[in-house]
Amino acid sequence: MRKVLSFLLILFIASCTSNSEKPRPADWQGNWKALWKTPPESYPGIENVEFTMTGSFNFTEDSLTVQANGFDGCIFHSDTLRHTQSWYVQNDTLFLVNDPELTGMTYQIKSKTSDKIELQLIDDIFVTLTK
């Protein structure tokens, strides 16, 4: 019984941990231009669409606003989307966190320099961020 209670206590403490304690590297903060790309080979038979989209990632100490500039004929979306959420980086992954602290999209960090970050979402969506 004590093991169960100990496990539940640990689980409760872990679930109460705030995202503010998650690592948010200072060198990520600021406004980054974003370019989403996906290879046309991933969508056989689809024609007359654009396989890139521009936008921005604006990282602050406690939030991230992603703007995706969709347009007619864009494979990603036909409208401009803007969403603000929390974020953190752990190992080789950028985590976007929606309210109430539910992990949303996760991007694998392929490379990072002071002025360029290359991310991958699922198998065939690549995002390049540049300062």
mmCIF file of C-alpha atoms in Angstrom, residues 32-129:
data_model
loop_
_atom_site.group_PDB
_atom_site.id
_atom_site.type_symbol
_atom_site.label_atom_id
_atom_site.label_comp_id
_atom_site.label_asym_id
_atom_site.label_seq_id
_atom_site.Cartn_x
_atom_site.Cartn_y
_atom_site.Cartn_z
ATOM 1 C CA TRP A 32 12.669 34.218 -36.336
ATOM 2 C CA LYS A 33 11.539 34.053 -39.961
ATOM 3 C CA ALA A 34 10.073 30.639 -40.732
ATOM 4 C CA LEU A 35 9.956 28.624 -43.947
ATOM 5 C CA TRP A 36 7.924 25.409 -44.020
ATOM 6 C CA LYS A 37 8.748 22.908 -46.790
ATOM 7 C CA THR A 38 7.496 19.494 -47.725
ATOM 8 C CA PRO A 39 8.676 17.448 -50.706
ATOM 9 C CA PRO A 40 6.197 17.110 -53.596
ATOM 10 C CA GLU A 41 7.043 13.377 -53.682
ATOM 11 C CA SER A 42 5.160 13.019 -50.398
ATOM 12 C CA TYR A 43 1.936 13.988 -52.166
ATOM 13 C CA PRO A 44 1.783 12.026 -55.438
ATOM 14 C CA GLY A 45 -0.958 13.102 -57.784
ATOM 15 C CA ILE A 46 -1.403 16.532 -56.204
ATOM 16 C CA GLU A 47 -0.719 19.275 -58.721
ATOM 17 C CA ASN A 48 -0.936 23.043 -58.915
ATOM 18 C CA VAL A 49 -0.067 23.621 -55.260
ATOM 19 C CA GLU A 50 2.855 25.263 -53.523
ATOM 20 C CA PHE A 51 4.925 23.057 -51.210
ATOM 21 C CA THR A 52 6.402 25.937 -49.153
ATOM 22 C CA MET A 53 4.948 28.516 -46.777
ATOM 23 C CA THR A 54 6.481 31.477 -44.933
ATOM 24 C CA GLY A 55 5.766 32.795 -41.471
ATOM 25 C CA SER A 56 7.461 33.482 -38.156
ATOM 26 C CA PHE A 57 8.262 32.041 -34.734
ATOM 27 C CA ASN A 58 8.440 34.692 -31.992
ATOM 28 C CA PHE A 59 9.973 33.169 -28.847
ATOM 29 C CA THR A 60 9.732 35.020 -25.536
ATOM 30 C CA GLU A 61 10.798 33.817 -22.108
ATOM 31 C CA ASP A 62 7.408 32.213 -21.465
ATOM 32 C CA SER A 63 5.544 31.990 -24.788
ATOM 33 C CA LEU A 64 5.894 31.271 -28.476
ATOM 34 C CA THR A 65 3.743 32.830 -31.173
ATOM 35 C CA VAL A 66 3.762 30.957 -34.464
ATOM 36 C CA GLN A 67 2.410 32.701 -37.538
ATOM 37 C CA ALA A 68 1.933 30.663 -40.710
ATOM 38 C CA ASN A 69 1.184 32.718 -43.822
ATOM 39 C CA GLY A 70 -1.099 30.381 -45.721
ATOM 40 C CA PHE A 71 -2.556 31.276 -49.123
ATOM 41 C CA ASP A 72 -4.719 29.802 -51.862
ATOM 42 C CA GLY A 73 -2.855 26.886 -53.418
ATOM 43 C CA CYS A 74 -0.653 26.283 -50.360
ATOM 44 C CA ILE A 75 -0.361 22.613 -49.343
ATOM 45 C CA PHE A 76 -0.250 23.624 -45.647
ATOM 46 C CA HIS A 77 -3.205 26.011 -45.323
ATOM 47 C CA SER A 78 -5.148 28.585 -47.313
ATOM 48 C CA ASP A 79 -5.339 31.216 -44.539
ATOM 49 C CA THR A 80 -2.870 32.914 -42.251
ATOM 50 C CA LEU A 81 -2.826 31.247 -38.840
ATOM 51 C CA ARG A 82 -1.469 32.725 -35.613
ATOM 52 C CA HIS A 83 -1.258 30.826 -32.332
ATOM 53 C CA THR A 84 0.448 31.583 -29.006
ATOM 54 C CA GLN A 85 1.421 28.823 -26.621
ATOM 55 C CA SER A 86 4.110 27.866 -24.138
ATOM 56 C CA TRP A 87 7.310 26.119 -25.240
ATOM 57 C CA TYR A 88 10.429 24.391 -24.028
ATOM 58 C CA VAL A 89 13.422 22.526 -25.401
ATOM 59 C CA GLN A 90 14.507 19.162 -24.111
ATOM 60 C CA ASN A 91 17.365 17.188 -25.661
ATOM 61 C CA ASP A 92 16.797 17.355 -29.445
ATOM 62 C CA THR A 93 13.126 18.352 -29.312
ATOM 63 C CA LEU A 94 11.177 21.613 -29.303
ATOM 64 C CA PHE A 95 7.885 21.101 -27.456
ATOM 65 C CA LEU A 96 4.895 23.404 -28.006
ATOM 66 C CA VAL A 97 2.482 23.329 -25.086
ATOM 67 C CA ASN A 98 -1.183 24.359 -25.246
ATOM 68 C CA ASP A 99 -3.401 25.272 -22.296
ATOM 69 C CA PRO A 100 -3.815 23.646 -19.906
ATOM 70 C CA GLU A 101 -0.275 22.351 -20.185
ATOM 71 C CA LEU A 102 -1.101 19.807 -22.882
ATOM 72 C CA THR A 103 1.793 19.075 -25.207
ATOM 73 C CA GLY A 104 0.899 20.046 -28.740
ATOM 74 C CA MET A 105 3.269 19.769 -31.675
ATOM 75 C CA THR A 106 6.788 18.508 -31.212
ATOM 76 C CA TYR A 107 9.598 19.354 -33.586
ATOM 77 C CA GLN A 108 12.849 17.434 -33.818
ATOM 78 C CA ILE A 109 15.796 19.832 -33.802
ATOM 79 C CA LYS A 110 17.969 18.821 -36.754
ATOM 80 C CA SER A 111 20.553 21.609 -36.340
ATOM 81 C CA LYS A 112 21.014 24.936 -34.577
ATOM 82 C CA THR A 113 23.388 27.861 -34.927
ATOM 83 C CA SER A 114 23.082 31.397 -33.577
ATOM 84 C CA ASP A 115 21.093 32.531 -36.623
ATOM 85 C CA LYS A 116 19.508 29.339 -38.018
ATOM 86 C CA ILE A 117 17.448 26.483 -36.584
ATOM 87 C CA GLU A 118 16.346 23.508 -38.681
ATOM 88 C CA LEU A 119 13.324 21.600 -37.385
ATOM 89 C CA GLN A 120 11.408 18.556 -38.566
ATOM 90 C CA LEU A 121 7.727 17.898 -37.915
ATOM 91 C CA ILE A 122 6.672 14.298 -38.542
ATOM 92 C CA ASP A 123 8.396 12.596 -41.465
ATOM 93 C CA ASP A 124 8.161 15.112 -44.253
ATOM 94 C CA ILE A 125 7.572 18.647 -42.964
ATOM 95 C CA PHE A 126 10.705 20.736 -42.482
ATOM 96 C CA VAL A 127 10.845 24.189 -40.917
ATOM 97 C CA THR A 128 13.855 26.472 -41.214
ATOM 98 C CA LEU A 129 14.047 29.400 -38.796
#
